[in-house]
């Protein structure tokens, strides 16, 4: 069985992808003229979808594999009750 990615790393990667998506979106709205704006908009959409897929695949309990809601504030898994952090 493969060792899961620690939740702290999953959270950091997800935040980086979200920030990149916002950065591309801002660049497409104001900084880039014409066709370059479309390229930045497509990059923003790709990173946003990639972030969603990343969260679905990896934001899980390391003990039971149950999906955790984003912004989960408790330190225990709602599925198995094991300590998360």
PDB file of N, CA and C in Angstrom:
ATOM      1  N   UNK A   1       0.835  -1.177   0.000  1.00  0.00           N
ATOM      2  CA  UNK A   1       0.000   0.000   0.000  1.00  0.00           C
ATOM      3  C   UNK A   1       0.885   1.246   0.000  1.00  0.00           C
ATOM      4  N   UNK A   2       0.556   2.202  -0.880  1.00  0.00           N
ATOM      5  CA  UNK A   2       1.338   3.428  -0.973  1.00  0.00           C
ATOM      6  C   UNK A   2       1.069   4.333   0.221  1.00  0.00           C
ATOM      7  N   UNK A   3       2.113   5.041   0.634  1.00  0.00           N
ATOM      8  CA  UNK A   3       1.958   5.981   1.728  1.00  0.00           C
ATOM      9  C   UNK A   3       1.299   7.248   1.193  1.00  0.00           C
ATOM     10  N   UNK A   4       0.227   7.733   1.846  1.00  0.00           N
ATOM     11  CA  UNK A   4      -0.451   8.930   1.347  1.00  0.00           C
ATOM     12  C   UNK A   4       0.385  10.188   1.575  1.00  0.00           C
ATOM     13  N   UNK A   5       0.095  11.200   0.785  1.00  0.00           N
ATOM     14  CA  UNK A   5       0.760  12.493   0.949  1.00  0.00           C
ATOM     15  C   UNK A   5       0.232  13.121   2.238  1.00  0.00           C
ATOM     16  N   UNK A   6       1.099  13.660   3.088  1.00  0.00           N
ATOM     17  CA  UNK A   6       0.620  14.297   4.321  1.00  0.00           C
ATOM     18  C   UNK A   6      -0.338  15.456   4.017  1.00  0.00           C
ATOM     19  N   UNK A   7      -1.341  15.621   4.869  1.00  0.00           N
ATOM     20  CA  UNK A   7      -2.351  16.651   4.644  1.00  0.00           C
ATOM     21  C   UNK A   7      -1.762  18.054   4.613  1.00  0.00           C
ATOM     22  N   UNK A   8      -0.711  18.296   5.366  1.00  0.00           N
ATOM     23  CA  UNK A   8      -0.113  19.630   5.358  1.00  0.00           C
ATOM     24  C   UNK A   8       0.469  19.956   3.978  1.00  0.00           C
ATOM     25  N   UNK A   9       1.057  18.978   3.317  1.00  0.00           N
ATOM     26  CA  UNK A   9       1.611  19.188   1.981  1.00  0.00           C
ATOM     27  C   UNK A   9       0.491  19.320   0.956  1.00  0.00           C
ATOM     28  N   UNK A  10      -0.549  18.522   1.082  1.00  0.00           N
ATOM     29  CA  UNK A  10      -1.696  18.616   0.180  1.00  0.00           C
ATOM     30  C   UNK A  10      -2.317  20.005   0.274  1.00  0.00           C
ATOM     31  N   UNK A  11      -2.457  20.519   1.482  1.00  0.00           N
ATOM     32  CA  UNK A  11      -3.031  21.845   1.679  1.00  0.00           C
ATOM     33  C   UNK A  11      -2.156  22.923   1.054  1.00  0.00           C
ATOM     34  N   UNK A  12      -0.840  22.826   1.237  1.00  0.00           N
ATOM     35  CA  UNK A  12       0.063  23.821   0.660  1.00  0.00           C
ATOM     36  C   UNK A  12       0.017  23.798  -0.863  1.00  0.00           C
ATOM     37  N   UNK A  13       0.034  22.619  -1.460  1.00  0.00           N
ATOM     38  CA  UNK A  13      -0.016  22.512  -2.917  1.00  0.00           C
ATOM     39  C   UNK A  13      -1.338  23.063  -3.441  1.00  0.00           C
ATOM     40  N   UNK A  14      -2.430  22.763  -2.756  1.00  0.00           N
ATOM     41  CA  UNK A  14      -3.732  23.270  -3.169  1.00  0.00           C
ATOM     42  C   UNK A  14      -3.783  24.795  -3.110  1.00  0.00           C
ATOM     43  N   UNK A  15      -3.200  25.382  -2.067  1.00  0.00           N
ATOM     44  CA  UNK A  15      -3.170  26.844  -1.966  1.00  0.00           C
ATOM     45  C   UNK A  15      -2.316  27.459  -3.063  1.00  0.00           C
ATOM     46  N   UNK A  16      -1.213  26.817  -3.410  1.00  0.00           N
ATOM     47  CA  UNK A  16      -0.352  27.320  -4.481  1.00  0.00           C
ATOM     48  C   UNK A  16      -1.085  27.271  -5.815  1.00  0.00           C
ATOM     49  N   UNK A  17      -1.785  26.174  -6.096  1.00  0.00           N
ATOM     50  CA  UNK A  17      -2.539  26.069  -7.343  1.00  0.00           C
ATOM     51  C   UNK A  17      -3.656  27.108  -7.411  1.00  0.00           C
ATOM     52  N   UNK A  18      -4.335  27.349  -6.290  1.00  0.00           N
ATOM     53  CA  UNK A  18      -5.387  28.363  -6.266  1.00  0.00           C
ATOM     54  C   UNK A  18      -4.812  29.751  -6.499  1.00  0.00           C
ATOM     55  N   UNK A  19      -3.661  30.043  -5.888  1.00  0.00           N
ATOM     56  CA  UNK A  19      -3.028  31.343  -6.078  1.00  0.00           C
ATOM     57  C   UNK A  19      -2.580  31.528  -7.527  1.00  0.00           C
ATOM     58  N   UNK A  20      -2.043  30.476  -8.133  1.00  0.00           N
ATOM     59  CA  UNK A  20      -1.649  30.548  -9.545  1.00  0.00           C
ATOM     60  C   UNK A  20      -2.850  30.814 -10.441  1.00  0.00           C
ATOM     61  N   UNK A  21      -3.945  30.153 -10.144  1.00  0.00           N
ATOM     62  CA  UNK A  21      -5.163  30.351 -10.920  1.00  0.00           C
ATOM     63  C   UNK A  21      -5.635  31.797 -10.831  1.00  0.00           C
ATOM     64  N   UNK A  22      -5.623  32.359  -9.628  1.00  0.00           N
ATOM     65  CA  UNK A  22      -6.034  33.755  -9.454  1.00  0.00           C
ATOM     66  C   UNK A  22      -5.059  34.693 -10.164  1.00  0.00           C
ATOM     67  N   UNK A  23      -3.775  34.395 -10.067  1.00  0.00           N
ATOM     68  CA  UNK A  23      -2.762  35.214 -10.734  1.00  0.00           C
ATOM     69  C   UNK A  23      -2.964  35.213 -12.249  1.00  0.00           C
ATOM     70  N   UNK A  24      -3.205  34.063 -12.834  1.00  0.00           N
ATOM     71  CA  UNK A  24      -3.468  33.982 -14.274  1.00  0.00           C
ATOM     72  C   UNK A  24      -4.745  34.730 -14.643  1.00  0.00           C
ATOM     73  N   UNK A  25      -5.761  34.634 -13.803  1.00  0.00           N
ATOM     74  CA  UNK A  25      -7.014  35.322 -14.079  1.00  0.00           C
ATOM     75  C   UNK A  25      -6.822  36.841 -14.049  1.00  0.00           C
ATOM     76  N   UNK A  26      -6.112  37.330 -13.057  1.00  0.00           N
ATOM     77  CA  UNK A  26      -5.840  38.771 -12.978  1.00  0.00           C
ATOM     78  C   UNK A  26      -5.008  39.218 -14.172  1.00  0.00           C
ATOM     79  N   UNK A  27      -4.026  38.420 -14.552  1.00  0.00           N
ATOM     80  CA  UNK A  27      -3.186  38.761 -15.700  1.00  0.00           C
ATOM     81  C   UNK A  27      -4.010  38.794 -16.979  1.00  0.00           C
ATOM     82  N   UNK A  28      -4.979  37.916 -17.103  1.00  0.00           N
ATOM     83  CA  UNK A  28      -5.792  37.893 -18.316  1.00  0.00           C
ATOM     84  C   UNK A  28      -6.745  39.082 -18.377  1.00  0.00           C
ATOM     85  N   UNK A  29      -7.156  39.606 -17.230  1.00  0.00           N
ATOM     86  CA  UNK A  29      -8.111  40.710 -17.209  1.00  0.00           C
ATOM     87  C   UNK A  29      -7.456  42.069 -17.421  1.00  0.00           C
ATOM     88  N   UNK A  30      -6.239  42.268 -16.938  1.00  0.00           N
ATOM     89  CA  UNK A  30      -5.710  43.611 -16.999  1.00  0.00           C
ATOM     90  C   UNK A  30      -4.343  43.774 -17.627  1.00  0.00           C
ATOM     91  N   UNK A  31      -3.521  42.783 -17.520  1.00  0.00           N
ATOM     92  CA  UNK A  31      -2.135  42.959 -17.930  1.00  0.00           C
ATOM     93  C   UNK A  31      -1.865  42.579 -19.380  1.00  0.00           C
ATOM     94  N   UNK A  32      -2.559  41.598 -19.873  1.00  0.00           N
ATOM     95  CA  UNK A  32      -2.231  41.061 -21.184  1.00  0.00           C
ATOM     96  C   UNK A  32      -3.231  41.547 -22.249  1.00  0.00           C
ATOM     97  N   UNK A  33      -2.732  42.053 -23.362  1.00  0.00           N
ATOM     98  CA  UNK A  33      -3.638  42.484 -24.434  1.00  0.00           C
ATOM     99  C   UNK A  33      -3.944  41.359 -25.425  1.00  0.00           C
ATOM    100  N   UNK A  34      -5.129  41.374 -25.972  1.00  0.00           N
ATOM    101  CA  UNK A  34      -5.497  40.514 -27.097  1.00  0.00           C
ATOM    102  C   UNK A  34      -5.409  39.020 -26.844  1.00  0.00           C
ATOM    103  N   UNK A  35      -4.718  38.341 -27.733  1.00  0.00           N
ATOM    104  CA  UNK A  35      -4.636  36.882 -27.714  1.00  0.00           C
ATOM    105  C   UNK A  35      -3.913  36.362 -26.482  1.00  0.00           C
ATOM    106  N   UNK A  36      -2.983  37.118 -25.949  1.00  0.00           N
ATOM    107  CA  UNK A  36      -2.277  36.700 -24.740  1.00  0.00           C
ATOM    108  C   UNK A  36      -3.231  36.615 -23.548  1.00  0.00           C
ATOM    109  N   UNK A  37      -4.244  37.467 -23.550  1.00  0.00           N
ATOM    110  CA  UNK A  37      -5.256  37.418 -22.484  1.00  0.00           C
ATOM    111  C   UNK A  37      -6.016  36.096 -22.524  1.00  0.00           C
ATOM    112  N   UNK A  38      -6.281  35.611 -23.705  1.00  0.00           N
ATOM    113  CA  UNK A  38      -6.985  34.327 -23.848  1.00  0.00           C
ATOM    114  C   UNK A  38      -6.100  33.192 -23.329  1.00  0.00           C
ATOM    115  N   UNK A  39      -4.820  33.269 -23.610  1.00  0.00           N
ATOM    116  CA  UNK A  39      -3.886  32.245 -23.128  1.00  0.00           C
ATOM    117  C   UNK A  39      -3.856  32.240 -21.600  1.00  0.00           C
ATOM    118  N   UNK A  40      -3.799  33.428 -20.992  1.00  0.00           N
ATOM    119  CA  UNK A  40      -3.802  33.502 -19.529  1.00  0.00           C
ATOM    120  C   UNK A  40      -5.128  33.011 -18.953  1.00  0.00           C
ATOM    121  N   UNK A  41      -6.243  33.294 -19.619  1.00  0.00           N
ATOM    122  CA  UNK A  41      -7.540  32.823 -19.146  1.00  0.00           C
ATOM    123  C   UNK A  41      -7.616  31.297 -19.208  1.00  0.00           C
ATOM    124  N   UNK A  42      -7.122  30.714 -20.270  1.00  0.00           N
ATOM    125  CA  UNK A  42      -7.100  29.246 -20.386  1.00  0.00           C
ATOM    126  C   UNK A  42      -6.187  28.650 -19.320  1.00  0.00           C
ATOM    127  N   UNK A  43      -5.043  29.284 -19.058  1.00  0.00           N
ATOM    128  CA  UNK A  43      -4.149  28.804 -18.003  1.00  0.00           C
ATOM    129  C   UNK A  43      -4.826  28.881 -16.642  1.00  0.00           C
ATOM    130  N   UNK A  44      -5.606  29.938 -16.401  1.00  0.00           N
ATOM    131  CA  UNK A  44      -6.338  30.063 -15.140  1.00  0.00           C
ATOM    132  C   UNK A  44      -7.361  28.947 -14.984  1.00  0.00           C
ATOM    133  N   UNK A  45      -8.082  28.640 -16.053  1.00  0.00           N
ATOM    134  CA  UNK A  45      -9.076  27.565 -15.994  1.00  0.00           C
ATOM    135  C   UNK A  45      -8.423  26.204 -15.786  1.00  0.00           C
ATOM    136  N   UNK A  46      -7.314  25.969 -16.450  1.00  0.00           N
ATOM    137  CA  UNK A  46      -6.615  24.681 -16.308  1.00  0.00           C
ATOM    138  C   UNK A  46      -6.100  24.496 -14.885  1.00  0.00           C
ATOM    139  N   UNK A  47      -5.506  25.545 -14.308  1.00  0.00           N
ATOM    140  CA  UNK A  47      -5.001  25.408 -12.936  1.00  0.00           C
ATOM    141  C   UNK A  47      -6.140  25.268 -11.930  1.00  0.00           C
ATOM    142  N   UNK A  48      -7.265  25.935 -12.174  1.00  0.00           N
ATOM    143  CA  UNK A  48      -8.411  25.801 -11.264  1.00  0.00           C
ATOM    144  C   UNK A  48      -8.970  24.380 -11.313  1.00  0.00           C
ATOM    145  N   UNK A  49      -9.131  23.841 -12.500  1.00  0.00           N
ATOM    146  CA  UNK A  49      -9.627  22.465 -12.632  1.00  0.00           C
ATOM    147  C   UNK A  49      -8.608  21.480 -12.067  1.00  0.00           C
ATOM    148  N   UNK A  50      -7.323  21.737 -12.302  1.00  0.00           N
ATOM    149  CA  UNK A  50      -6.278  20.880 -11.733  1.00  0.00           C
ATOM    150  C   UNK A  50      -6.298  20.884 -10.214  1.00  0.00           C
ATOM    151  N   UNK A  51      -6.559  22.051  -9.629  1.00  0.00           N
ATOM    152  CA  UNK A  51      -6.650  22.147  -8.172  1.00  0.00           C
ATOM    153  C   UNK A  51      -7.836  21.344  -7.649  1.00  0.00           C
ATOM    154  N   UNK A  52      -8.966  21.442  -8.311  1.00  0.00           N
ATOM    155  CA  UNK A  52     -10.149  20.681  -7.889  1.00  0.00           C
ATOM    156  C   UNK A  52      -9.882  19.183  -7.972  1.00  0.00           C
ATOM    157  N   UNK A  53      -9.281  18.740  -9.053  1.00  0.00           N
ATOM    158  CA  UNK A  53      -8.968  17.313  -9.206  1.00  0.00           C
ATOM    159  C   UNK A  53      -7.958  16.873  -8.151  1.00  0.00           C
ATOM    160  N   UNK A  54      -6.955  17.699  -7.882  1.00  0.00           N
ATOM    161  CA  UNK A  54      -5.957  17.390  -6.862  1.00  0.00           C
ATOM    162  C   UNK A  54      -6.612  17.226  -5.495  1.00  0.00           C
ATOM    163  N   UNK A  55      -7.534  18.129  -5.143  1.00  0.00           N
ATOM    164  CA  UNK A  55      -8.232  18.040  -3.862  1.00  0.00           C
ATOM    165  C   UNK A  55      -9.054  16.765  -3.793  1.00  0.00           C
ATOM    166  N   UNK A  56      -9.762  16.443  -4.857  1.00  0.00           N
ATOM    167  CA  UNK A  56     -10.594  15.232  -4.861  1.00  0.00           C
ATOM    168  C   UNK A  56      -9.740  13.977  -4.688  1.00  0.00           C
ATOM    169  N   UNK A  57      -8.583  13.945  -5.318  1.00  0.00           N
ATOM    170  CA  UNK A  57      -7.749  12.752  -5.258  1.00  0.00           C
ATOM    171  C   UNK A  57      -6.959  12.611  -3.956  1.00  0.00           C
ATOM    172  N   UNK A  58      -6.478  13.716  -3.395  1.00  0.00           N
ATOM    173  CA  UNK A  58      -5.507  13.609  -2.319  1.00  0.00           C
ATOM    174  C   UNK A  58      -5.943  14.167  -0.966  1.00  0.00           C
ATOM    175  N   UNK A  59      -7.036  14.912  -0.882  1.00  0.00           N
ATOM    176  CA  UNK A  59      -7.446  15.464   0.406  1.00  0.00           C
ATOM    177  C   UNK A  59      -8.303  14.419   1.123  1.00  0.00           C
ATOM    178  N   UNK A  60      -7.622  13.417   1.634  1.00  0.00           N
ATOM    179  CA  UNK A  60      -8.286  12.272   2.259  1.00  0.00           C
ATOM    180  C   UNK A  60      -7.633  11.939   3.584  1.00  0.00           C
ATOM    181  N   UNK A  61      -8.363  11.219   4.416  1.00  0.00           N
ATOM    182  CA  UNK A  61      -7.841  10.765   5.704  1.00  0.00           C
ATOM    183  C   UNK A  61      -6.701   9.776   5.441  1.00  0.00           C
ATOM    184  N   UNK A  62      -5.555   9.944   6.103  1.00  0.00           N
ATOM    185  CA  UNK A  62      -4.449   9.007   5.888  1.00  0.00           C
ATOM    186  C   UNK A  62      -4.707   7.635   6.486  1.00  0.00           C
ATOM    187  N   UNK A  63      -5.709   7.508   7.336  1.00  0.00           N
ATOM    188  CA  UNK A  63      -5.992   6.224   7.987  1.00  0.00           C
ATOM    189  C   UNK A  63      -7.033   5.394   7.224  1.00  0.00           C
ATOM    190  N   UNK A  64      -8.185   6.025   6.912  1.00  0.00           N
ATOM    191  CA  UNK A  64      -9.258   5.249   6.282  1.00  0.00           C
ATOM    192  C   UNK A  64      -9.463   5.599   4.811  1.00  0.00           C
ATOM    193  N   UNK A  65      -8.873   6.717   4.353  1.00  0.00           N
ATOM    194  CA  UNK A  65      -9.027   7.119   2.964  1.00  0.00           C
ATOM    195  C   UNK A  65     -10.312   7.879   2.693  1.00  0.00           C
ATOM    196  N   UNK A  66     -11.065   8.214   3.736  1.00  0.00           N
ATOM    197  CA  UNK A  66     -12.306   8.951   3.557  1.00  0.00           C
ATOM    198  C   UNK A  66     -12.041  10.391   3.126  1.00  0.00           C
ATOM    199  N   UNK A  67     -12.915  10.912   2.278  1.00  0.00           N
ATOM    200  CA  UNK A  67     -12.753  12.268   1.770  1.00  0.00           C
ATOM    201  C   UNK A  67     -13.042  13.276   2.876  1.00  0.00           C
ATOM    202  N   UNK A  68     -12.152  14.237   3.015  1.00  0.00           N
ATOM    203  CA  UNK A  68     -12.327  15.310   3.989  1.00  0.00           C
ATOM    204  C   UNK A  68     -12.819  16.548   3.259  1.00  0.00           C
ATOM    205  N   UNK A  69     -13.734  17.251   3.873  1.00  0.00           N
ATOM    206  CA  UNK A  69     -14.207  18.487   3.269  1.00  0.00           C
ATOM    207  C   UNK A  69     -13.069  19.500   3.277  1.00  0.00           C
ATOM    208  N   UNK A  70     -13.063  20.372   2.292  1.00  0.00           N
ATOM    209  CA  UNK A  70     -12.064  21.438   2.301  1.00  0.00           C
ATOM    210  C   UNK A  70     -12.371  22.373   3.446  1.00  0.00           C
ATOM    211  N   UNK A  71     -11.345  22.998   3.967  1.00  0.00           N
ATOM    212  CA  UNK A  71     -11.440  23.876   5.134  1.00  0.00           C
ATOM    213  C   UNK A  71     -11.878  23.103   6.370  1.00  0.00           C
ATOM    214  N   UNK A  72     -11.508  21.836   6.429  1.00  0.00           N
ATOM    215  CA  UNK A  72     -11.866  21.006   7.580  1.00  0.00           C
ATOM    216  C   UNK A  72     -11.081  21.490   8.788  1.00  0.00           C
ATOM    217  N   UNK A  73     -11.775  21.886   9.856  1.00  0.00           N
ATOM    218  CA  UNK A  73     -11.139  22.528  11.001  1.00  0.00           C
ATOM    219  C   UNK A  73     -10.849  21.570  12.157  1.00  0.00           C
ATOM    220  N   UNK A  74     -11.486  20.427  12.182  1.00  0.00           N
ATOM    221  CA  UNK A  74     -11.310  19.519  13.310  1.00  0.00           C
ATOM    222  C   UNK A  74     -10.049  18.678  13.118  1.00  0.00           C
ATOM    223  N   UNK A  75      -9.554  18.144  14.202  1.00  0.00           N
ATOM    224  CA  UNK A  75      -8.318  17.362  14.139  1.00  0.00           C
ATOM    225  C   UNK A  75      -8.584  15.865  14.041  1.00  0.00           C
ATOM    226  N   UNK A  76      -9.850  15.473  13.929  1.00  0.00           N
ATOM    227  CA  UNK A  76     -10.204  14.064  13.846  1.00  0.00           C
ATOM    228  C   UNK A  76     -11.001  13.804  12.576  1.00  0.00           C
ATOM    229  N   UNK A  77     -10.788  12.641  12.006  1.00  0.00           N
ATOM    230  CA  UNK A  77     -11.504  12.252  10.795  1.00  0.00           C
ATOM    231  C   UNK A  77     -12.987  12.038  11.116  1.00  0.00           C
ATOM    232  N   UNK A  78     -13.898  12.589  10.315  1.00  0.00           N
ATOM    233  CA  UNK A  78     -15.317  12.373  10.577  1.00  0.00           C
ATOM    234  C   UNK A  78     -15.775  10.954  10.241  1.00  0.00           C
ATOM    235  N   UNK A  79     -14.943  10.193   9.518  1.00  0.00           N
ATOM    236  CA  UNK A  79     -15.316   8.836   9.116  1.00  0.00           C
ATOM    237  C   UNK A  79     -14.837   7.778  10.098  1.00  0.00           C
ATOM    238  N   UNK A  80     -13.562   7.869  10.467  1.00  0.00           N
ATOM    239  CA  UNK A  80     -13.008   6.816  11.343  1.00  0.00           C
ATOM    240  C   UNK A  80     -12.661   7.319  12.749  1.00  0.00           C
ATOM    241  N   UNK A  81     -12.594   8.626  12.934  1.00  0.00           N
ATOM    242  CA  UNK A  81     -12.311   9.177  14.254  1.00  0.00           C
ATOM    243  C   UNK A  81     -10.841   9.246  14.620  1.00  0.00           C
ATOM    244  N   UNK A  82      -9.946   8.873  13.731  1.00  0.00           N
ATOM    245  CA  UNK A  82      -8.507   8.931  14.008  1.00  0.00           C
ATOM    246  C   UNK A  82      -7.999  10.363  13.939  1.00  0.00           C
ATOM    247  N   UNK A  83      -6.924  10.614  14.659  1.00  0.00           N
ATOM    248  CA  UNK A  83      -6.288  11.930  14.709  1.00  0.00           C
ATOM    249  C   UNK A  83      -5.624  12.222  13.370  1.00  0.00           C
ATOM    250  N   UNK A  84      -5.847  13.428  12.821  1.00  0.00           N
ATOM    251  CA  UNK A  84      -5.363  13.747  11.481  1.00  0.00           C
ATOM    252  C   UNK A  84      -3.987  14.417  11.464  1.00  0.00           C
ATOM    253  N   UNK A  85      -3.719  15.276  12.397  1.00  0.00           N
ATOM    254  CA  UNK A  85      -2.492  16.076  12.330  1.00  0.00           C
ATOM    255  C   UNK A  85      -1.428  15.521  13.242  1.00  0.00           C
TER     256      UNK A  85
END
